[in-house]
XYZ file of C-alpha atoms in Angstrom:
648
model
C 83.640 46.904 15.700
C 85.801 48.359 12.913
C 83.872 46.611 10.181
C 80.523 47.900 11.369
C 81.821 51.472 11.112
C 84.089 51.356 8.068
C 83.454 55.025 7.246
C 84.955 55.983 10.637
C 88.310 54.249 9.976
C 91.329 56.580 10.111
C 94.880 56.174 8.824
C 95.920 54.927 12.271
C 93.290 52.164 12.135
C 95.301 50.283 9.492
C 98.338 50.154 11.802
C 96.536 48.193 14.558
C 96.156 44.358 14.854
C 92.479 44.490 15.829
C 91.084 45.261 12.384
C 92.907 42.320 10.785
C 91.898 39.902 13.566
C 88.302 40.983 13.090
C 88.450 40.297 9.356
C 90.029 36.831 9.788
C 87.470 35.901 12.425
C 84.686 35.958 9.820
C 83.928 32.254 9.071
C 82.034 32.733 5.829
C 84.460 33.202 2.962
C 81.919 35.303 1.060
C 81.186 37.575 4.033
C 84.905 37.931 4.707
C 85.599 38.873 1.075
C 82.861 41.531 1.123
C 84.230 43.004 4.355
C 87.802 43.079 3.029
C 86.615 44.920 -0.084
C 84.826 47.547 2.023
C 87.856 48.089 4.286
C 90.207 48.264 1.298
C 87.952 50.836 -0.380
C 88.194 52.993 2.787
C 91.983 52.498 2.834
C 92.160 53.690 -0.778
C 90.250 56.882 0.117
C 92.816 57.530 2.858
C 95.825 56.633 0.702
C 96.529 53.539 2.839
C 95.993 50.808 0.223
C 99.607 49.577 0.228
C 99.733 49.548 4.030
C 96.477 47.587 4.251
C 97.522 44.992 1.633
C 100.887 44.331 3.294
C 99.439 44.014 6.786
C 96.476 41.846 5.713
C 98.816 39.462 3.850
C 101.063 39.159 6.887
C 98.043 38.591 9.146
C 96.822 35.708 6.905
C 100.242 33.989 7.054
C 100.304 34.292 10.812
C 96.760 32.923 11.048
C 97.715 29.947 8.824
C 100.679 29.078 11.060
C 98.450 29.283 14.103
C 95.872 26.937 12.497
C 98.529 24.360 11.574
C 99.861 24.392 15.104
C 96.356 23.936 16.479
C 95.742 21.033 14.114
C 98.994 19.346 15.168
C 98.215 19.818 18.851
C 94.670 18.436 18.451
C 96.050 14.973 17.390
C 93.789 13.691 14.583
C 93.797 10.147 15.998
C 92.528 11.148 19.403
C 89.016 10.082 18.414
C 87.424 13.203 19.842
C 84.925 13.484 16.971
C 82.367 10.841 16.064
C 80.087 10.445 13.087
C 76.515 11.603 13.404
C 74.823 9.512 10.704
C 71.109 8.785 10.974
C 71.963 5.470 9.264
C 73.657 4.330 12.490
C 72.411 3.989 16.059
C 74.119 6.048 18.755
C 76.271 3.121 19.909
C 77.328 2.396 16.312
C 78.662 5.880 15.514
C 82.309 5.728 14.376
C 85.339 7.687 15.507
C 86.355 10.064 12.742
C 89.213 12.185 14.150
C 88.901 15.794 12.973
C 86.386 14.960 10.270
C 82.846 16.216 10.583
C 80.637 13.409 9.273
C 76.861 13.658 9.429
C 73.822 13.587 7.159
C 75.141 16.699 5.402
C 78.236 14.802 4.231
C 81.894 14.555 5.251
C 84.163 17.610 5.630
C 87.186 18.961 7.517
C 88.348 22.434 8.520
C 91.912 23.042 7.356
C 94.175 26.023 7.940
C 92.929 27.569 4.716
C 89.270 26.664 4.422
C 86.572 24.070 4.900
C 87.163 21.116 2.562
C 84.477 18.617 1.571
C 85.415 14.944 1.194
C 81.918 13.791 0.230
C 78.607 15.703 0.024
C 76.584 12.773 1.388
C 76.909 10.220 4.230
C 79.418 7.403 3.590
C 81.329 5.030 5.838
C 83.023 1.608 5.982
C 80.491 -0.779 7.481
C 82.493 -4.011 7.265
C 85.870 -5.512 6.283
C 85.670 -8.662 4.151
C 88.341 -11.350 3.814
C 87.835 -13.632 0.820
C 87.967 -17.310 1.788
C 89.429 -18.382 -1.581
C 92.054 -15.700 -2.213
C 92.750 -14.348 1.271
C 92.449 -10.805 -0.109
C 90.482 -8.051 1.581
C 87.529 -5.998 0.419
C 85.447 -3.379 2.199
C 81.728 -2.913 2.450
C 80.788 0.731 1.918
C 77.435 2.047 3.090
C 76.197 5.402 1.825
C 73.042 7.415 1.339
C 72.304 9.218 -1.928
C 68.988 10.769 -2.980
C 67.413 9.549 0.247
C 68.274 5.875 -0.415
C 70.629 3.724 1.629
C 72.944 1.637 -0.546
C 75.727 -0.892 0.059
C 78.543 -2.017 -2.240
C 81.647 -4.187 -1.931
C 84.911 -2.936 -3.374
C 88.589 -3.890 -3.383
C 90.834 -2.209 -0.841
C 93.044 -0.752 -3.572
C 90.060 1.195 -4.934
C 89.537 3.205 -1.748
C 93.289 3.550 -1.184
C 94.059 5.342 -4.467
C 92.617 8.745 -5.487
C 92.642 7.878 -9.177
C 90.908 4.509 -8.655
C 88.301 5.667 -6.156
C 86.744 7.638 -9.031
C 85.320 4.291 -10.236
C 82.837 4.475 -7.369
C 81.108 7.348 -9.169
C 79.387 4.705 -11.322
C 77.739 3.378 -8.146
C 76.243 6.756 -7.291
C 78.935 7.946 -4.869
C 79.589 11.639 -5.528
C 83.354 11.550 -5.942
C 85.341 13.695 -8.394
C 89.002 14.350 -9.084
C 88.762 17.322 -6.703
C 87.523 15.524 -3.594
C 88.986 12.055 -4.324
C 92.173 12.558 -2.199
C 90.093 13.775 0.749
C 87.683 10.828 0.491
C 90.624 8.401 0.434
C 92.073 10.061 3.556
C 88.719 10.044 5.364
C 88.095 6.336 4.693
C 91.645 5.494 5.739
C 91.235 7.407 9.017
C 87.878 5.774 9.607
C 89.349 2.276 9.312
C 92.392 3.123 11.458
C 90.342 4.648 14.266
C 87.678 1.914 14.503
C 89.241 -1.585 14.615
C 86.728 -2.492 17.323
C 83.640 -1.008 15.661
C 84.179 -2.027 12.033
C 83.748 -5.798 12.055
C 85.525 -8.339 9.837
C 83.605 -11.074 8.009
C 84.503 -14.012 5.782
C 83.468 -13.493 2.179
C 83.441 -15.612 -0.948
C 83.196 -15.036 -4.672
C 81.550 -18.429 -5.217
C 78.024 -19.708 -4.671
C 77.146 -23.148 -3.348
C 78.509 -25.214 -0.464
C 80.978 -23.409 1.789
C 82.318 -23.822 5.315
C 80.192 -21.822 7.727
C 79.363 -21.491 11.427
C 75.943 -22.396 12.823
C 74.107 -20.733 15.724
C 75.982 -22.944 18.204
C 79.355 -21.863 16.848
C 80.013 -25.223 15.190
C 81.636 -25.598 11.756
C 79.088 -26.803 9.208
C 78.553 -26.881 5.459
C 76.212 -24.105 4.401
C 74.830 -23.151 1.018
C 75.214 -19.642 -0.349
C 72.953 -17.745 -0.927
C 70.161 -19.815 0.644
C 71.415 -20.245 4.190
C 74.944 -18.968 4.720
C 76.007 -15.936 6.735
C 79.142 -15.662 4.600
C 79.095 -12.588 2.373
C 79.068 -12.945 -1.424
C 81.526 -10.259 -2.508
C 81.184 -10.593 -6.311
C 77.691 -9.142 -6.294
C 78.651 -6.140 -8.429
C 80.357 -8.192 -11.158
C 77.535 -10.734 -11.330
C 74.646 -8.639 -10.076
C 72.057 -9.910 -12.553
C 72.968 -13.534 -11.828
C 73.094 -13.095 -8.043
C 69.837 -11.132 -7.905
C 68.066 -13.855 -9.912
C 68.761 -16.544 -7.284
C 65.904 -16.047 -4.853
C 62.389 -17.161 -3.972
C 59.583 -15.217 -5.601
C 55.879 -15.613 -6.212
C 53.716 -18.451 -4.920
C 55.381 -21.831 -4.319
C 52.006 -23.635 -4.462
C 51.468 -22.442 -8.043
C 54.961 -23.613 -9.056
C 54.542 -27.084 -7.540
C 51.118 -27.519 -9.127
C 52.494 -26.605 -12.561
C 55.557 -28.872 -12.331
C 53.589 -31.814 -10.947
C 51.259 -31.637 -13.966
C 54.280 -31.892 -16.273
C 55.831 -34.711 -14.220
C 52.574 -36.654 -14.424
C 53.207 -37.150 -18.168
C 56.321 -39.186 -17.183
C 58.358 -38.118 -20.185
C 61.904 -39.248 -19.378
C 63.631 -36.284 -21.064
C 61.844 -33.846 -18.748
C 62.304 -35.959 -15.608
C 66.033 -36.439 -16.230
C 66.651 -32.747 -16.912
C 64.667 -31.712 -13.832
C 66.527 -34.229 -11.669
C 69.855 -33.037 -13.117
C 69.045 -29.522 -11.907
C 68.742 -30.852 -8.347
C 71.712 -33.220 -8.840
C 74.086 -30.328 -9.519
C 74.207 -29.418 -5.812
C 74.915 -33.079 -4.915
C 78.139 -33.282 -6.920
C 80.127 -31.766 -4.044
C 78.511 -33.769 -1.193
C 79.055 -37.083 -3.001
C 82.473 -36.145 -4.382
C 81.930 -36.887 -8.080
C 83.156 -34.985 -11.117
C 81.117 -32.387 -13.049
C 78.968 -33.715 -15.872
C 76.711 -32.523 -18.702
C 73.111 -33.330 -19.624
C 72.356 -32.476 -23.242
C 68.789 -32.556 -24.588
C 68.457 -32.420 -28.359
C 65.799 -32.819 -31.017
C 63.735 -30.946 -33.583
C 62.089 -27.589 -33.095
C 58.749 -27.177 -31.387
C 59.092 -29.984 -28.818
C 59.608 -27.673 -25.833
C 63.377 -27.869 -25.152
C 63.618 -24.220 -24.072
C 60.517 -24.547 -21.883
C 62.060 -27.568 -20.140
C 65.242 -25.574 -19.502
C 63.250 -22.697 -18.014
C 61.425 -25.059 -15.663
C 64.769 -26.554 -14.574
C 66.188 -23.065 -13.975
C 63.123 -22.048 -11.959
C 64.111 -24.618 -9.335
C 66.793 -22.158 -8.228
C 66.268 -18.782 -9.808
C 64.486 -16.430 -12.195
C 64.415 -18.154 -15.612
C 63.476 -14.956 -17.470
C 65.553 -13.716 -20.401
C 68.961 -12.391 -19.340
C 68.681 -13.646 -15.751
C 69.907 -17.107 -14.699
C 70.064 -18.959 -18.025
C 73.244 -18.107 -19.909
C 73.822 -17.338 -23.574
C 76.231 -19.867 -25.165
C 77.542 -17.076 -27.406
C 79.409 -15.615 -24.425
C 83.189 -15.662 -24.695
C 85.136 -18.591 -23.273
C 86.487 -16.433 -20.440
C 83.046 -15.064 -19.556
C 81.636 -18.578 -19.467
C 84.510 -19.742 -17.274
C 83.995 -16.868 -14.828
C 80.281 -17.650 -14.656
C 80.996 -21.323 -13.943
C 83.408 -20.277 -11.189
C 80.736 -18.143 -9.517
C 77.957 -20.730 -9.885
C 80.351 -23.296 -8.397
C 77.802 -25.957 -7.332
C 74.646 -24.497 -8.874
C 73.789 -25.774 -12.377
C 75.055 -23.980 -15.479
C 72.252 -23.678 -18.041
C 72.765 -22.875 -21.720
C 69.930 -22.492 -24.198
C 70.406 -23.507 -27.856
C 73.994 -24.677 -28.380
C 73.374 -24.531 -32.141
C 74.204 -20.815 -31.925
C 77.914 -21.603 -31.524
C 78.312 -24.763 -33.612
C 80.306 -22.866 -36.259
C 82.510 -21.301 -33.604
C 83.685 -24.790 -32.585
C 83.433 -26.435 -36.034
C 80.686 -28.724 -34.713
C 83.185 -30.310 -32.289
C 82.531 -29.398 -28.661
C 85.187 -31.781 -27.299
C 87.405 -29.122 -25.744
C 84.430 -27.256 -24.307
C 83.127 -30.486 -22.785
C 86.535 -31.303 -21.304
C 86.739 -27.833 -19.745
C 83.258 -27.944 -18.222
C 83.799 -31.433 -16.833
C 87.358 -30.906 -15.609
C 86.007 -28.569 -12.961
C 88.706 -25.956 -13.430
C 89.644 -23.149 -15.798
C 92.861 -22.010 -17.423
C 95.827 -20.746 -15.458
C 96.421 -17.040 -16.045
C 99.267 -14.762 -15.045
C 98.752 -11.368 -13.454
C 100.573 -8.076 -13.987
C 103.116 -9.042 -11.299
C 103.943 -12.132 -13.433
C 102.446 -14.411 -10.814
C 99.474 -16.731 -11.234
C 95.909 -15.673 -10.544
C 93.688 -17.858 -8.391
C 92.534 -20.809 -10.515
C 88.812 -20.846 -11.283
C 86.977 -24.038 -10.280
C 83.517 -25.593 -10.038
C 81.779 -28.913 -9.354
C 78.328 -28.882 -10.874
C 76.121 -30.039 -13.706
C 75.777 -28.223 -17.025
C 72.389 -28.518 -18.727
C 72.197 -27.671 -22.447
C 69.872 -28.133 -25.380
C 69.956 -27.846 -29.154
C 68.586 -29.238 -32.384
C 71.628 -31.484 -32.751
C 73.479 -33.674 -30.312
C 76.358 -32.143 -28.366
C 78.458 -35.175 -29.349
C 78.922 -37.002 -32.639
C 81.361 -39.401 -34.289
C 84.111 -36.762 -34.334
C 83.835 -36.024 -30.613
C 86.694 -37.438 -28.599
C 85.827 -40.521 -26.564
C 86.690 -38.972 -23.220
C 84.355 -36.088 -23.969
C 81.507 -38.408 -24.991
C 81.764 -40.235 -21.672
C 81.110 -37.008 -19.773
C 77.807 -36.229 -21.498
C 74.417 -37.762 -20.748
C 73.055 -37.376 -24.265
C 69.245 -37.348 -24.433
C 67.426 -37.382 -27.743
C 63.891 -36.055 -27.404
C 61.304 -38.723 -28.150
C 59.754 -36.592 -30.875
C 56.506 -36.223 -28.960
C 56.101 -32.571 -28.023
C 55.853 -32.123 -24.269
C 54.299 -28.686 -24.797
C 52.257 -27.142 -27.559
C 52.360 -23.416 -28.250
C 49.622 -22.664 -25.743
C 50.734 -24.901 -22.859
C 54.385 -23.970 -23.374
C 53.643 -20.252 -23.179
C 51.465 -20.760 -20.103
C 54.197 -22.767 -18.362
C 56.832 -20.110 -19.106
C 54.614 -17.376 -17.653
C 54.098 -19.397 -14.465
C 57.768 -20.237 -13.818
C 58.902 -16.682 -14.646
C 56.629 -15.340 -11.897
C 57.053 -18.173 -9.371
C 60.511 -19.631 -8.807
C 63.282 -20.534 -6.358
C 61.127 -22.360 -3.798
C 62.099 -25.929 -4.676
C 65.840 -25.227 -4.577
C 65.572 -23.507 -1.221
C 63.596 -26.411 0.282
C 65.919 -29.020 -1.269
C 69.042 -27.407 0.215
C 67.427 -27.332 3.651
C 66.660 -31.058 3.477
C 70.157 -31.922 2.216
C 71.685 -29.958 5.111
C 69.409 -31.638 7.655
C 70.057 -35.129 6.241
C 73.824 -34.725 5.971
C 76.309 -35.557 3.234
C 76.774 -39.142 4.483
C 73.115 -39.936 3.880
C 73.265 -38.443 0.368
C 76.329 -40.578 -0.409
C 74.578 -43.678 0.931
C 71.577 -43.130 -1.368
C 73.949 -42.489 -4.283
C 75.792 -45.779 -3.676
C 72.472 -47.642 -3.670
C 71.517 -46.239 -7.075
C 75.035 -46.873 -8.365
C 74.589 -50.580 -7.578
C 71.050 -50.625 -8.976
C 72.348 -49.341 -12.336
C 75.092 -51.969 -12.340
C 72.580 -54.706 -11.504
C 70.182 -53.539 -14.216
C 73.045 -53.536 -16.734
C 74.037 -57.058 -15.702
C 70.492 -58.302 -16.273
C 70.589 -56.798 -19.762
C 74.037 -58.389 -20.273
C 75.656 -55.059 -21.053
C 78.448 -53.102 -19.429
C 78.052 -49.324 -19.212
C 80.802 -46.720 -19.186
C 81.806 -45.884 -15.610
C 81.970 -42.129 -16.300
C 78.347 -42.301 -17.418
C 77.105 -44.567 -14.641
C 78.275 -42.161 -11.919
C 76.367 -39.039 -13.120
C 73.261 -41.097 -13.893
C 73.368 -42.532 -10.366
C 73.571 -38.969 -9.082
C 70.586 -37.945 -11.246
C 68.547 -40.892 -9.925
C 69.563 -39.923 -6.383
C 68.323 -36.365 -6.918
C 65.144 -37.667 -8.557
C 64.425 -39.945 -5.599
C 65.156 -37.289 -2.961
C 63.211 -34.503 -4.708
C 60.169 -36.786 -5.075
C 60.444 -37.857 -1.430
C 61.022 -34.387 0.002
C 59.187 -32.052 -2.378
C 56.776 -33.540 -4.912
C 55.324 -36.661 -3.232
C 53.640 -37.649 -6.502
C 55.058 -41.141 -7.009
C 56.691 -40.134 -10.296
C 60.246 -41.508 -10.575
C 62.668 -42.115 -13.433
C 62.595 -45.751 -14.555
C 66.060 -47.252 -14.075
C 65.876 -49.397 -17.215
C 64.868 -46.310 -19.178
C 67.731 -44.328 -17.641
C 70.089 -47.152 -18.593
C 69.185 -46.743 -22.251
C 70.737 -43.262 -22.263
C 74.121 -44.602 -21.149
C 76.672 -45.776 -23.665
C 77.976 -49.327 -23.566
C 81.579 -49.848 -22.633
C 83.548 -49.846 -25.872
C 80.991 -47.766 -27.774
C 83.024 -44.682 -27.057
C 86.477 -46.195 -27.468
C 88.541 -43.511 -29.164
C 90.383 -46.030 -31.335
C 87.295 -48.069 -32.227
C 85.563 -44.922 -33.420
C 88.667 -43.893 -35.353
C 88.690 -47.315 -37.050
C 85.009 -47.059 -37.986
C 85.470 -43.475 -39.152
C 88.382 -44.544 -41.393
C 86.403 -47.427 -42.926
C 83.489 -45.082 -43.609
C 85.806 -42.644 -45.402
C 87.267 -45.488 -47.447
C 83.773 -46.692 -48.408
C 82.580 -43.222 -49.401
C 85.746 -42.687 -51.475
C 85.956 -46.219 -52.864
C 86.627 -44.914 -56.386
C 89.939 -43.465 -55.133
C 91.211 -47.019 -54.512
C 90.521 -48.262 -58.064
C 92.674 -48.246 -61.190
C 91.335 -46.586 -64.356
C 92.640 -46.794 -67.880
C 91.029 -43.741 -69.511
C 92.858 -40.424 -69.207
C 89.937 -38.538 -67.600
C 89.591 -41.023 -64.768
C 93.312 -40.971 -64.116
C 92.925 -37.381 -62.891
C 91.140 -38.715 -59.777
C 93.333 -38.529 -56.659
C 94.518 -42.021 -55.741
C 94.524 -42.972 -52.052
C 95.745 -46.557 -52.410
C 94.425 -49.945 -53.486
C 92.833 -53.124 -52.212
C 95.403 -55.870 -51.678
C 92.642 -58.470 -51.351
C 89.005 -58.594 -50.221
C 89.950 -57.972 -46.583
C 93.043 -55.788 -46.800
C 93.368 -52.204 -47.997
C 96.621 -50.336 -48.629
C 96.392 -46.601 -47.819
C 98.962 -43.949 -48.664
C 100.608 -42.949 -45.341
C 99.989 -39.215 -45.768
C 96.390 -39.783 -46.856
C 95.910 -42.032 -43.813
C 97.184 -39.314 -41.432
C 95.005 -36.656 -43.080
C 91.835 -38.767 -42.796
C 92.451 -39.642 -39.142
C 93.238 -36.040 -38.197
C 90.164 -34.816 -40.062
C 88.070 -37.079 -37.857
C 89.565 -35.514 -34.742
C 91.798 -38.473 -33.881
C 95.540 -38.885 -33.381
C 97.259 -40.948 -36.122
C 100.206 -42.145 -34.006
C 98.023 -43.338 -31.114
C 95.560 -44.960 -33.523
C 98.338 -46.834 -35.340
C 99.651 -48.080 -32.009
C 96.198 -49.491 -31.217
C 95.951 -51.093 -34.668
C 99.341 -52.687 -34.085
C 98.230 -54.162 -30.738
C 95.091 -55.546 -32.396
C 97.108 -57.001 -35.308
C 95.067 -54.926 -37.738
C 98.076 -53.689 -39.730
C 101.093 -55.298 -41.349
C 104.321 -53.811 -39.990
C 107.713 -53.905 -41.690
C 110.638 -55.960 -40.369
C 111.550 -53.213 -37.889
C 108.008 -53.030 -36.516
C 107.232 -49.761 -38.307
C 103.441 -49.509 -38.825
C 103.976 -47.944 -42.236
C 105.490 -50.155 -44.950
C 107.382 -49.056 -48.038
C 105.238 -49.955 -51.052
C 106.470 -49.785 -54.643
C 103.790 -49.811 -57.300
C 104.049 -48.941 -61.005
C 107.405 -47.281 -60.508
C 106.352 -45.245 -57.441
C 107.494 -46.006 -53.889
C 105.752 -44.595 -50.827
C 105.017 -45.307 -47.172
C 101.615 -46.923 -46.689
C 99.413 -48.471 -44.029
C 98.279 -52.025 -44.801
C 94.998 -52.358 -42.887
C 92.650 -55.251 -42.108
C 89.228 -53.809 -43.003
C 87.091 -56.591 -41.496
C 87.588 -56.088 -37.738
C 84.366 -56.074 -35.672
C 84.667 -53.301 -33.046
C 81.588 -54.601 -31.186
C 83.700 -57.478 -29.818
C 86.642 -55.290 -28.829
C 85.848 -54.758 -25.156
C 85.082 -58.262 -23.916
C 85.433 -58.132 -20.161
C 84.519 -60.110 -17.105
C 81.350 -58.323 -16.007
C 80.879 -60.627 -13.039
C 84.310 -59.656 -11.787
C 83.452 -55.961 -12.141
C 80.620 -56.271 -9.644
C 82.976 -57.729 -7.071
C 84.947 -54.466 -7.058
C 84.509 -52.086 -4.144
C 82.525 -48.969 -4.964
C 84.720 -45.868 -5.244
C 82.300 -43.708 -3.257
C 81.770 -45.799 -0.137
C-alpha cells in the first residue's frame, strides 16, 4: 500500500512497522532494491533519511532472526519436501528436506536469500561397495544440456567442497561458490533416503566374479558380458571398458575368421586359441602365461593380434590393444582391470632398449599374477593388484633369448612365424577393416558356453589335453617343461572348445605341432645356459687366453690360460663379470659347477683356487670345458607319467 503511493508518504510513515514489513515481503531481490531506493528518495525529501536507514536495518535483523527460527522449527530431516525430477518416476522421487530439487536445479531458501546448489538436476542414484577393497563409491545421475549422464565417484569427492570441484570435468556445473551447498545437498539426500537409494556390489576388475543368478543362487559370472555387478572403474579406464562389447555383424566376423583358420597356419591358430584360453586360466586354476609371436616384417603379426583382440573387443587403434611403451605402473593397472581377459601388446621391439633386450623381470611380473606392494599416504599398504590371464605379444625378435632367465623362459610360449606371410597387403587390410567393424561376438558366446558347461567340465577337458601332451612327448622320447605343458594344454582346451561351440569347421591345432613349440626339460636350465654362455664367451675371446711374446700383443687383456685341452683357468673377477653380463648369478652358478664336478676346488672346498703364474697370484676358476649339457637332465620319464595330475 505504501509502496504503491510513495509520493504520499509523510514523516510519520517512517515511524510505523507496516512500511518495513511491506518492503521485506517483496521476494524478488531486484524488485525489493528498487522499492527501497524509491522509499529512501522520498525519505530524503522529507529529511527522514537517517530515521529510515536505522529502522530498515533493524527490521532486516528482526526478519533474519524470524527466518532462522522458522528454519529450526521446520526440521530439515522431516522429509516434507521431495524431488521433482523428470528423470525419476513418481514413486522414485527422493526426500530432500528443505531443498527444492526439480528440473530447474537444486536450491534452498535461507534467512538471507535463495541459494543455488546446482543449476541442473542431480541426485545419488546408487551406493556402491567395492568387492575387492570394501570401500564405498556413489553413482551420480544428472542431466546437462538435455542429456542424462551417470558417473561413479569416491565418497570423499562428494564429501569435500574442494574435491567435489573435480566433477566439473564430467560436465557437472559446480564452482567454488556452490560447492559447499552441493556437498550439503548430497549429504542430506543420502541421509534421508536409506530405503530409496539402493546399495550394490561393485568391482574394479573385469572377468570372473561372484554373482547372484535370477534364482538368488551364488554363481560365477563374467563382467561385463553377463554380470549384474557394477564396474566402478569406468571413468579411469573408459576407453578400455567401452571397447569391450559386441558390434557389427557376427556372421561377417565368423566368415572372415573361418577363412583364415582354413589355412591351418599354427601361429594363427595358437594365438587365436590363446585369446580364448585367457578366460580359462581362472576356472582351471593355472598361472598366467605369455604367448609371443615373432618374425620378420610383412608376415601379418599385427593383423593376427587384431583378430585375436576382436574376439572380445574393438581392436581399433587406442582401444583394446595396449601400447608397450606405457609405463610399468600403467601396464600393471591395466592388467589388474583386465584381470581374466587377455592383455595384448603390439610390437615389443618398441621397448627393447628400455629393458636392455632382457624382458625377464617383465615376464616374471606378468606371470606372477600380482603387482608391486605400494604404501599410501597413511603409511599403510594399498590393495595389491592381481590378475590371472594370458598376455599375447608380437615383435620382430623373440621375447626370450640366451640371456633371459630360465624361469622366465618357461613362462613364455615362444612362436617363431614360419616365414610364409599369412596376409598380403590387400588381404591384411581387408581383414583389419572387417574386425574393426565387427567384433565381440565370439567372446560373448564363449563365456555363455563356459558358464553353462561349468568349471568342472573345463578342468576335465584340460586334464585330458594335459595327458595327451605328455603321451605325445613320451612317443617322441622327450620330456617337456611342466610350466610350458600347462599353458599349452590350456590353449589346446580353448582351441577344442571354441571349434566345438563356435566355429564347427574341423580345424584344430595338431598336438605334435604344438609340442614342437615347447622347450625340452633341461633346455632352459639356468645353470646349463650359463655354462654354455661362458664357453661361448671364452671361444669368442680365445686370444685373451694365449701368451704372446711381442710387446704389442702383450697389451691385450689376459683372462686366463688353458691348463690342458679340456681345462681352462679363468681369472676369478673376469669369471664373475662374464657370468653377470649374461644375466646369471656367479655364486649360484659356481655351486652348480661344484655339484657337477666341473671345477677344481681348493683344499677347503672353495670354488676359486689361488693361482700363481709368472710372479702374479690371483683367485681363479679352473673349469672343465667339455661338459655336454644335453645329458644333464636325465630323468625317469616313465615314472613321471605315474604321477597324479596337479589339476584333478
